[in-house]
XYZ file of C-alpha atoms in Angstrom:
681
model
C 189.264 95.593 51.079
C 187.990 92.147 51.813
C 183.922 90.309 51.630
C 183.951 88.377 55.715
C 180.189 88.425 54.829
C 178.887 85.028 52.816
C 175.623 83.153 52.463
C 175.805 79.192 54.100
C 175.386 76.898 52.253
C 171.816 74.168 52.322
C 173.917 71.813 54.358
C 174.674 73.843 56.696
C 171.495 76.303 57.481
C 170.120 72.472 57.318
C 172.207 71.612 60.622
C 171.757 74.053 62.078
C 167.572 74.989 61.916
C 168.128 70.937 62.861
C 169.723 71.850 67.191
C 166.663 73.432 67.056
C 163.767 70.141 66.229
C 165.469 67.380 65.983
C 166.268 67.755 69.684
C 166.340 63.345 69.964
C 164.802 60.969 68.002
C 161.558 61.233 70.397
C 161.685 65.255 68.262
C 161.355 63.176 65.075
C 159.042 60.750 66.245
C 156.530 63.884 66.644
C 157.262 66.098 63.793
C 156.467 62.754 61.797
C 153.251 61.609 63.772
C 151.928 65.237 63.418
C 152.987 64.881 59.437
C 150.886 61.423 60.021
C 148.155 62.881 61.906
C 147.539 66.537 59.013
C 146.655 63.542 55.967
C 144.139 62.542 57.043
C 144.831 59.328 57.717
C 142.430 56.606 60.200
C 145.197 54.129 60.656
C 148.543 55.103 62.154
C 152.168 52.683 63.169
C 155.167 53.908 64.516
C 158.500 51.595 64.955
C 161.104 51.934 67.128
C 164.810 49.883 67.251
C 167.300 51.253 70.023
C 164.779 53.743 71.513
C 164.931 56.397 67.536
C 169.433 55.897 66.954
C 169.197 52.871 64.402
C 165.912 53.037 62.539
C 162.540 55.086 63.362
C 159.954 54.032 61.079
C 156.663 56.233 60.307
C 153.661 53.877 57.903
C 150.027 55.928 57.303
C 147.260 55.670 55.277
C 147.630 58.727 54.873
C 146.298 61.181 51.286
C 150.297 61.297 49.832
C 152.466 63.041 47.484
C 153.124 63.610 43.987
C 156.563 62.500 42.991
C 156.814 66.480 43.136
C 155.101 66.654 46.752
C 157.740 64.814 47.795
C 160.650 65.687 45.567
C 159.739 69.875 47.986
C 159.077 68.746 50.714
C 162.533 68.145 51.879
C 163.232 71.666 50.940
C 163.513 74.578 53.714
C 160.149 76.222 54.314
C 158.446 74.388 51.947
C 155.044 73.668 53.022
C 150.958 72.943 52.463
C 149.910 74.533 55.486
C 149.628 78.520 55.012
C 150.596 80.437 52.091
C 150.150 84.156 53.395
C 151.248 85.753 56.987
C 147.648 85.875 57.460
C 146.921 81.961 57.834
C 149.398 82.412 60.695
C 146.805 83.574 62.749
C 143.989 81.193 61.613
C 146.097 78.015 61.638
C 143.912 74.692 62.114
C 147.323 72.379 61.443
C 149.452 70.214 63.285
C 152.882 71.036 61.622
C 153.636 74.967 59.311
C 156.850 76.599 59.596
C 157.865 73.780 56.674
C 161.107 72.782 58.776
C 160.915 69.445 60.077
C 161.398 66.995 56.726
C 164.307 68.796 55.883
C 165.937 69.258 59.747
C 165.583 65.248 60.626
C 166.506 64.928 56.680
C 170.328 67.480 57.627
C 171.320 64.790 60.131
C 169.782 61.227 59.549
C 169.806 58.534 56.168
C 165.705 58.661 55.568
C 163.736 56.675 52.933
C 160.368 57.766 52.369
C 157.885 55.842 49.750
C 154.977 57.459 49.154
C 151.728 57.374 46.414
C 148.390 59.373 46.662
C 145.276 56.015 46.002
C 144.188 57.577 42.597
C 147.805 57.033 41.176
C 148.939 53.848 39.694
C 152.917 53.973 40.766
C 154.758 55.980 44.269
C 158.193 57.262 44.759
C 160.837 55.848 46.873
C 163.494 58.821 47.346
C 167.182 58.600 49.747
C 168.659 61.155 51.193
C 171.466 61.404 53.051
C 172.549 64.656 55.134
C 170.359 67.032 52.863
C 171.696 64.821 49.797
C 169.362 63.557 47.661
C 170.988 59.817 46.572
C 168.538 58.411 44.346
C 164.201 59.235 43.380
C 162.614 57.124 41.520
C 158.646 55.227 40.487
C 158.217 52.443 42.651
C 154.994 50.300 43.398
C 153.574 50.267 47.004
C 149.649 51.311 49.202
C 148.319 54.650 49.123
C 149.586 56.626 52.150
C 153.292 57.850 52.862
C 156.317 54.967 54.873
C 159.070 57.455 56.414
C 162.289 55.207 57.166
C 164.873 57.590 59.660
C 167.968 55.489 59.906
C 171.093 56.667 61.548
C 169.624 59.730 63.342
C 172.720 62.841 64.295
C 175.147 59.872 62.219
C 176.912 63.263 60.380
C 177.147 65.283 63.995
C 178.632 63.082 66.636
C 179.176 65.300 69.444
C 175.526 65.414 69.027
C 174.526 61.738 68.721
C 176.953 61.564 72.296
C 174.714 63.195 73.792
C 171.614 61.306 73.891
C 170.518 59.781 77.648
C 170.174 56.147 78.002
C 167.853 53.638 75.642
C 165.538 53.277 78.582
C 166.045 57.045 78.481
C 165.466 58.406 75.138
C 161.924 55.257 75.562
C 160.370 57.913 77.229
C 161.061 60.175 76.159
C 159.073 59.163 72.712
C 156.744 57.264 74.676
C 155.324 60.490 75.820
C 155.175 62.279 72.240
C 153.118 59.295 71.359
C 151.248 60.007 74.447
C 150.271 62.815 73.117
C 149.639 62.734 69.607
C 147.434 59.422 70.311
C 145.577 61.235 72.918
C 144.877 64.212 70.683
C 143.658 61.930 68.337
C 141.905 59.643 69.123
C 139.483 59.171 66.186
C 142.536 57.269 64.739
C 143.994 54.261 65.685
C 147.726 53.998 66.198
C 150.301 51.522 67.189
C 154.179 51.675 69.327
C 156.595 49.064 68.814
C 160.122 48.936 70.678
C 162.958 46.403 69.162
C 159.708 44.187 68.114
C 157.894 44.251 70.761
C 155.111 46.128 71.309
C 153.932 48.085 73.474
C 150.890 50.457 72.955
C 147.597 48.711 70.318
C 145.348 51.883 70.174
C 142.422 51.763 67.938
C 139.781 53.688 66.590
C 137.468 55.236 69.323
C 136.080 57.722 71.891
C 138.334 59.478 74.455
C 137.203 57.647 77.090
C 138.426 54.517 75.690
C 141.489 55.635 74.181
C 142.289 56.975 77.541
C 141.279 53.690 79.382
C 143.236 51.777 76.641
C 146.884 53.939 77.318
C 146.321 54.045 81.203
C 145.371 50.935 81.853
C 141.611 49.737 83.170
C 141.930 51.027 86.630
C 141.366 54.168 84.565
C 138.061 53.626 84.139
C 136.340 54.324 87.217
C 137.797 57.394 87.981
C 136.765 59.636 84.979
C 133.670 62.092 84.984
C 133.297 63.688 82.352
C 133.987 68.137 82.354
C 132.538 70.957 79.844
C 131.839 74.310 79.734
C 131.020 76.112 76.186
C 130.525 80.030 75.721
C 130.643 81.921 72.945
C 134.655 82.496 73.176
C 135.641 79.391 74.201
C 135.124 76.200 74.327
C 136.825 73.281 77.540
C 135.322 69.124 77.298
C 137.624 66.021 77.866
C 138.198 64.073 81.813
C 139.034 64.824 85.034
C 140.017 62.210 87.988
C 138.322 61.991 91.713
C 140.689 63.409 94.076
C 141.567 60.210 96.241
C 143.042 58.306 92.972
C 145.566 62.010 92.752
C 149.276 60.928 92.168
C 152.664 63.069 94.173
C 154.383 63.455 90.794
C 153.185 65.228 88.509
C 152.703 63.303 84.970
C 149.712 62.792 83.949
C 147.619 66.100 83.338
C 147.186 66.758 79.243
C 146.611 70.141 77.974
C 145.767 70.398 74.508
C 144.241 73.500 72.383
C 142.251 72.634 69.242
C 143.995 69.342 69.443
C 147.517 70.625 69.850
C 149.699 69.575 73.374
C 150.934 72.317 75.065
C 152.122 73.465 78.356
C 150.778 75.705 80.278
C 151.204 76.224 84.220
C 149.148 79.154 84.220
C 145.986 76.400 83.482
C 147.250 73.817 85.877
C 146.621 76.918 88.938
C 143.511 76.702 87.735
C 142.510 73.047 87.748
C 144.198 72.246 90.614
C 142.126 76.452 92.082
C 138.618 73.897 90.831
C 139.841 71.322 93.173
C 141.033 72.912 96.212
C 139.961 71.438 99.282
C 139.926 67.946 97.981
C 143.031 67.054 97.810
C 145.832 65.996 99.431
C 148.973 68.129 99.670
C 151.221 68.137 97.600
C 149.326 65.881 95.200
C 147.644 66.381 91.414
C 144.280 64.789 89.984
C 144.764 63.225 86.086
C 142.886 65.219 83.449
C 143.048 65.549 80.432
C 141.547 68.549 78.616
C 141.086 70.108 75.339
C 140.365 74.250 75.015
C 138.567 75.010 71.709
C 139.417 78.415 70.139
C 139.102 80.841 68.116
C 143.233 80.558 65.841
C 142.567 84.581 66.097
C 142.844 84.414 69.453
C 145.640 82.162 70.601
C 149.887 82.536 69.062
C 151.669 79.038 68.580
C 154.703 80.182 66.746
C 155.895 80.476 69.731
C 159.099 78.181 70.214
C 160.170 75.555 67.405
C 158.760 72.413 68.802
C 154.917 74.265 69.699
C 154.429 73.144 72.815
C 154.190 76.314 74.021
C 151.114 78.807 73.663
C 149.704 82.800 74.450
C 146.183 83.801 74.672
C 145.262 86.596 74.018
C 142.637 86.878 77.504
C 144.513 84.565 79.716
C 142.490 85.646 82.534
C 139.484 84.837 80.837
C 140.644 81.231 79.984
C 141.721 81.149 83.209
C 138.199 81.759 84.221
C 136.106 79.267 82.453
C 138.595 76.307 82.866
C 138.341 76.927 86.195
C 134.826 77.210 86.014
C 134.822 73.459 84.141
C 136.787 72.035 86.256
C 134.707 73.153 89.981
C 132.003 72.664 88.056
C 132.336 68.507 86.245
C 133.891 68.815 90.840
C 131.509 69.106 92.270
C 127.989 67.395 89.428
C 129.645 63.797 90.114
C 130.422 65.075 93.760
C 133.727 64.256 94.034
C 134.231 65.620 96.972
C 134.462 63.766 100.627
C 131.840 63.460 103.061
C 133.120 64.199 106.427
C 131.955 60.914 108.784
C 129.565 62.233 111.778
C 129.518 58.283 113.643
C 132.672 58.740 114.571
C 134.239 59.121 117.782
C 135.633 62.482 117.967
C 136.711 62.448 121.576
C 138.830 58.404 120.896
C 140.461 59.808 117.137
C 142.095 63.388 117.849
C 145.410 63.452 117.962
C 144.921 60.484 115.398
C 146.122 60.777 111.564
C 144.059 58.218 109.038
C 144.218 57.925 106.094
C 142.128 60.187 103.619
C 141.813 58.036 101.335
C 140.351 55.460 102.569
C 137.703 58.293 104.598
C 134.486 55.289 104.597
C 131.003 55.583 106.582
C 132.649 53.497 110.134
C 136.225 54.382 111.128
C 139.143 51.384 110.744
C 140.216 52.343 113.998
C 138.519 51.029 116.697
C 139.148 50.477 121.041
C 141.924 48.926 122.221
C 141.039 45.801 124.684
C 141.628 47.406 128.353
C 145.151 48.083 129.143
C 146.148 46.075 132.911
C 148.094 47.269 135.500
C 150.986 45.391 137.030
C 150.086 45.469 140.122
C 146.401 44.819 140.161
C 143.852 43.035 137.737
C 140.873 44.816 137.778
C 140.702 46.769 134.283
C 141.992 50.162 133.463
C 140.303 52.355 130.894
C 141.406 52.376 127.287
C 143.459 54.570 126.546
C 144.461 56.607 123.672
C 146.819 54.537 120.505
C 150.271 56.330 119.568
C 149.490 57.130 115.839
C 153.138 56.045 115.013
C 152.632 52.035 116.124
C 149.142 52.390 114.578
C 150.405 53.530 111.856
C 153.040 51.848 111.059
C 151.019 48.551 111.980
C 149.773 46.236 109.848
C 146.813 43.818 112.047
C 144.167 46.134 113.000
C 143.959 47.945 116.471
C 140.553 45.911 117.030
C 142.458 42.141 116.461
C 144.458 42.671 119.008
C 144.587 42.731 123.266
C 148.092 45.315 123.961
C 148.942 45.227 127.722
C 152.407 47.478 128.466
C 154.368 43.927 128.944
C 153.386 43.361 125.575
C 156.808 42.838 122.863
C 156.222 43.818 119.833
C 157.537 42.452 116.146
C 160.662 44.301 115.275
C 158.514 43.950 112.233
C 155.399 46.079 113.259
C 156.762 49.254 112.095
C 156.622 52.635 112.648
C 156.135 55.802 110.776
C 158.990 57.269 112.978
C 161.335 54.417 111.156
C 164.391 54.946 111.101
C 167.342 53.216 110.641
C 171.108 53.332 113.778
C 171.675 57.299 113.708
C 174.035 58.351 111.834
C 177.873 59.410 112.911
C 178.211 62.509 114.752
C 180.051 65.205 113.539
C 181.967 67.372 114.155
C 180.221 70.936 112.999
C 177.687 70.290 115.282
C 179.233 69.546 118.692
C 178.246 73.028 119.843
C 174.754 73.511 118.639
C 173.155 71.848 122.125
C 174.254 75.962 122.615
C 170.604 77.468 122.070
C 169.626 75.382 124.812
C 171.219 76.695 127.151
C 169.279 78.860 129.874
C 166.083 77.410 129.204
C 164.398 76.826 132.920
C 163.447 73.991 133.807
C 161.051 73.754 135.227
C 160.237 70.681 135.734
C 162.543 68.297 136.298
C 161.601 64.300 136.085
C 164.294 61.671 135.328
C 163.325 58.496 132.727
C 163.938 54.823 133.758
C 167.472 52.791 132.069
C 164.623 50.408 129.779
C 165.655 48.239 127.608
C 162.675 46.201 126.672
C 161.158 49.418 124.964
C 157.594 48.234 127.229
C 157.034 52.046 128.134
C 158.735 54.706 128.260
C 156.359 57.242 130.174
C 157.954 59.899 132.592
C 158.870 59.114 135.548
C 157.841 60.572 139.061
C 159.845 61.229 141.301
C 159.527 60.639 145.302
C 162.211 61.174 147.381
C 164.654 58.504 146.411
C 163.475 58.841 142.094
C 162.226 55.656 142.450
C 159.618 55.178 138.951
C 156.389 53.779 139.145
C 154.067 53.556 136.787
C 151.991 55.585 135.419
C 147.773 56.687 136.908
C 144.833 57.245 134.639
C 145.262 60.126 133.310
C 148.907 59.543 131.401
C 148.789 57.897 128.655
C 151.037 54.493 127.844
C 153.004 54.038 124.323
C 153.840 51.657 123.324
C 156.844 49.940 122.300
C 158.707 50.909 118.539
C 161.552 50.968 116.461
C 162.065 54.214 116.829
C 160.882 54.338 121.261
C 163.650 51.428 120.860
C 165.838 53.690 118.784
C 165.950 56.713 121.404
C 166.453 53.952 124.551
C 169.879 52.435 122.322
C 171.422 55.966 122.488
C 170.670 57.681 125.887
C 171.941 54.329 127.307
C 175.303 54.235 125.035
C 175.490 57.774 124.410
C 173.792 60.281 126.604
C 176.544 62.224 127.436
C 176.788 63.091 123.879
C 176.064 67.190 122.345
C 173.290 66.279 119.916
C 171.875 65.063 122.595
C 168.222 66.673 123.078
C 168.156 66.213 127.514
C 165.424 69.609 127.878
C 161.135 67.620 127.946
C 160.027 70.897 126.582
C 159.870 69.960 123.061
C 156.170 70.285 121.798
C 154.604 69.735 118.613
C 151.552 71.353 117.200
C 149.330 70.638 114.942
C 151.308 66.654 113.585
C 153.254 69.590 111.208
C 156.073 71.638 113.402
C 158.270 71.326 115.788
C 159.211 73.901 118.635
C 161.972 74.105 120.684
C 162.846 76.798 123.439
C 166.350 78.141 123.226
C 169.048 80.474 124.606
C 167.094 83.529 122.157
C 164.152 82.136 122.205
C 161.911 79.911 120.234
C 163.479 77.391 117.243
C 160.032 76.944 114.595
C 160.791 73.676 113.299
C 159.004 72.060 109.884
C 158.591 67.938 110.756
C 158.057 66.320 106.923
C 161.146 68.573 106.633
C 162.652 67.510 108.932
C 162.335 63.790 107.884
C 162.706 64.535 104.489
C 166.718 65.295 105.339
C 167.016 62.565 107.545
C 165.405 60.414 104.685
C 167.244 61.099 102.168
C 170.615 61.151 104.001
C 170.037 57.236 104.784
C 168.566 56.827 101.020
C 171.703 58.313 99.590
C 173.276 56.166 101.730
C 172.046 53.085 100.828
C 172.455 53.924 96.837
C 176.106 55.017 97.781
C 177.232 52.069 99.317
C 174.327 49.765 98.058
C 173.531 48.265 101.138
C 170.453 49.501 101.979
C 167.752 46.430 103.612
C 164.891 45.298 102.828
C 160.908 44.462 104.438
C 159.883 41.566 102.618
C 156.474 41.479 101.358
C 154.461 38.154 103.822
C 152.832 38.110 100.450
C 153.604 39.691 97.245
C 152.048 42.595 95.502
C 151.040 42.250 91.913
C 151.451 45.850 89.936
C 150.990 46.412 86.696
C 153.234 49.717 84.660
C 152.159 51.717 81.990
C 155.136 51.069 78.797
C 157.212 54.296 80.007
C 157.060 53.504 84.684
C 157.855 49.481 82.714
C 161.540 50.595 81.647
C 162.037 53.251 83.500
C 161.613 50.254 86.250
C 163.872 48.048 84.029
C 166.105 50.387 83.888
C 166.546 51.599 87.014
C 166.493 48.053 88.487
C 169.842 47.703 90.106
C 169.808 51.305 91.648
C 166.248 50.559 92.990
C 167.317 46.463 94.410
C 170.227 48.929 96.230
C 166.985 50.778 98.079
C 165.743 48.214 99.564
C 163.067 46.861 96.563
C 163.000 43.623 95.205
C 160.872 43.240 92.485
C 160.768 41.152 89.825
C 158.983 40.678 86.192
C 155.646 38.352 85.646
C 154.566 39.453 82.281
C 153.969 42.513 79.705
C 154.158 45.833 81.929
C 153.060 43.838 85.196
C 155.873 43.203 88.630
C 155.431 41.033 90.765
C 156.808 42.694 94.409
C 158.962 40.640 97.209
C 160.627 43.605 98.741
C 160.301 47.384 99.951
C 162.876 49.670 101.649
C 162.917 49.100 105.656
C 161.823 53.018 106.202
C 158.801 53.066 104.132
C 157.469 50.357 106.157
C 153.183 51.452 106.563
C 153.319 52.645 102.709
C 150.602 50.846 100.428
C 153.370 48.502 98.308
C 152.331 49.594 94.773
C 151.329 52.863 95.353
C 155.077 53.078 96.304
C 156.345 51.584 93.910
C 154.275 53.969 90.851
C 154.127 56.890 92.493
C 158.226 56.752 92.977
C 158.739 55.480 89.277
C 156.307 58.989 88.446
C 157.607 60.788 90.017
C 161.507 59.979 88.447
C 159.771 60.382 85.181
C 159.042 63.775 85.253
C 162.307 64.320 87.864
C 164.096 63.415 84.127
C 163.130 66.522 82.536
C 163.093 68.874 84.837
C 165.717 68.409 87.234
C 169.975 67.891 86.054
C 170.320 65.172 88.485
C 172.560 61.600 88.514
C 170.285 58.395 89.618
C 171.430 58.571 92.978
C 170.697 62.006 93.788
C 166.807 61.710 91.728
C 166.186 58.422 93.503
C 167.018 59.439 96.352
C 165.397 63.463 96.881
C 162.043 61.371 95.471
C 161.311 58.401 97.728
C 163.100 60.729 100.539
C 159.902 63.410 99.127
C 157.950 60.580 99.470
C 158.333 59.016 102.510
C 158.325 62.493 104.044
C 154.241 63.308 103.564
C 152.989 59.871 105.851
C 155.468 61.285 108.510
C 152.488 63.771 109.483
C 152.292 62.245 112.279
C 151.627 62.796 116.447
C 154.662 61.518 118.195
C 155.248 61.567 121.888
C 157.976 63.410 123.710
C 160.716 60.348 123.205
C 160.019 60.423 119.789
C 160.788 64.772 119.083
C 163.607 64.484 120.944
C 164.909 61.338 118.496
C 163.652 63.303 115.389
C 165.782 66.653 116.171
C 168.846 64.620 117.440
C 168.781 62.753 113.818
C 168.266 66.126 112.329
C 171.296 67.960 114.098
C 173.588 64.647 112.930
C 172.300 64.415 109.627
C 174.414 66.643 107.156
C 172.735 69.900 106.803
C 169.019 70.272 109.473
C 168.929 73.354 107.907
C 167.809 72.281 104.524
C 165.515 69.780 102.600
C 167.842 68.655 99.288
C 165.861 70.711 97.505
C 166.479 73.757 99.389
C 163.595 74.659 101.078
C 164.067 75.663 104.939
C 163.834 73.570 108.045
C 164.241 75.224 111.151
C 163.933 78.961 111.841
C 164.513 80.772 114.514
C 162.108 83.562 116.482
C 163.740 85.780 118.907
C 162.539 87.257 122.042
C 162.832 90.384 119.727
C 161.463 89.471 116.623
C 158.667 87.558 119.145
C 157.658 90.863 121.102
C 157.620 92.924 117.630
C 154.569 89.975 116.871
C 153.132 91.115 120.781
C 152.951 95.315 119.533
């Protein structure tokens, strides 16, 4: 009988191990940077060419290696970090498995120069695909200089799976940031294609954060520290008003090792409860010091996952530390007792602009068409107030004003998509609803006033009385007028007037079988997604030019992402140009996003796209449409008029999928009469 089991050659075994350790160029950078830190380097330089495909060079001034150690470092499971199994439970170094250099040498061409400070000569070693090509003495500086050339040169399939240079470079920058944040006492520099991206001098953690993320972070950093016999927590947290929608500026370090831990993130979010806008994530860099015997880091080859022997205690201490910092620095927003609550009822203001005085004031009196006597001030349509760039107090509003189309609206939706045959019969849901209020609407095409008309026998519309609110002209109103005048017989239009808005968040619409509940934000997200996706596919997105161009400075990661996606961002409606190192000047934004802060919109969209890159396997068009729709829909939680409610529902049911958002969240729920009756039993 022939034996079929045999021992694999070292070269094949190393390639198998490399599949776990070396996934992309960023993996190589991470392993080599951690080796430099373990070698007690005080200065580390990283040089990258073509996002690591052609060259990755790490130069440090660490302790260096002898000739024998230099040769042994490329053997599998050869390490200076541990000696026995007990050492696995008291690991303080970054590396310990002894697989990194052997795995890298199996899939790349390596040239290493190393020398100890007390030696006269160093050692030069050249390796290709695990085969040693040369080993000889050489004159070099103390420390280690590693060149990784032509990564995956002998594994073409793996090389073909690499993403674009900008994507791979973003991963490299992420790994560089993790190591640099964990070791602020070490100077780091990063170069890509001879361009300096980072030059971080040694210093304190606070300076490292500011040098890495920008001067704007200096104002939002607040110290966080808590010491207990079991664990110590220290670091910095950000203020609630600086929180971002994307979750990509949250860093946990356990014994100076970067980790990902959703459970601890939940603890931090719990400490911020009540101070953050919905869907926002605060900035934080938090370090946990704990006895290595209480943790297990030998779980995953990347060593970014960790287990605590008492997670609940760590969770409670983390939440207490962050909550203490939030209270100590008075980060919670204060209430404004001076504002006119009655006048501002129903008006949504920007929480980021809360101050001692409200920035909304009563408008000038509105004159009647048939009398010169001034009327009492009326509430402003919040959808117009959110999009208008001019303060309300500076404009005298009259019913016969013709608002400029550039004023915009928070309900700014482009012309309605084509009606799909599959939704032709959806209006039957509304059959049988009691039509208790018979009203008629004037075919007003001027956009002046779209309030309900009074029927006085001849069904002639009358001006509003003192008790009726005025809806000012906006793009949303003009859109609905256009629809009702041209397509009033369309089956998707809602003629029922009993749609009710609840807490600026939900729409309640009576139907034949009961009641339909519509999530307002998710409905906007679906509608906007369809329009953004169409703009990206057809490359015809409309842009709103800015009167005053805005300058924005981004992190190197987001700057590289914007360069890579410039054509797609232009298709969406963004217009921007490079203005210097990591700086853009924004000249235009998508027309559907008017009313937002242009710099925040651009920066947060890039941050969201960067976060989605590693979490979701989506193409660029899908990812960008989802991200911008989600971002824009958040600002649509405003009070809507009856006209705007109907227009929103009409466009929702004309969309590609009225029931679910692009991410699969339900938009509508039907409460049948039986279900409603069951709630009252």
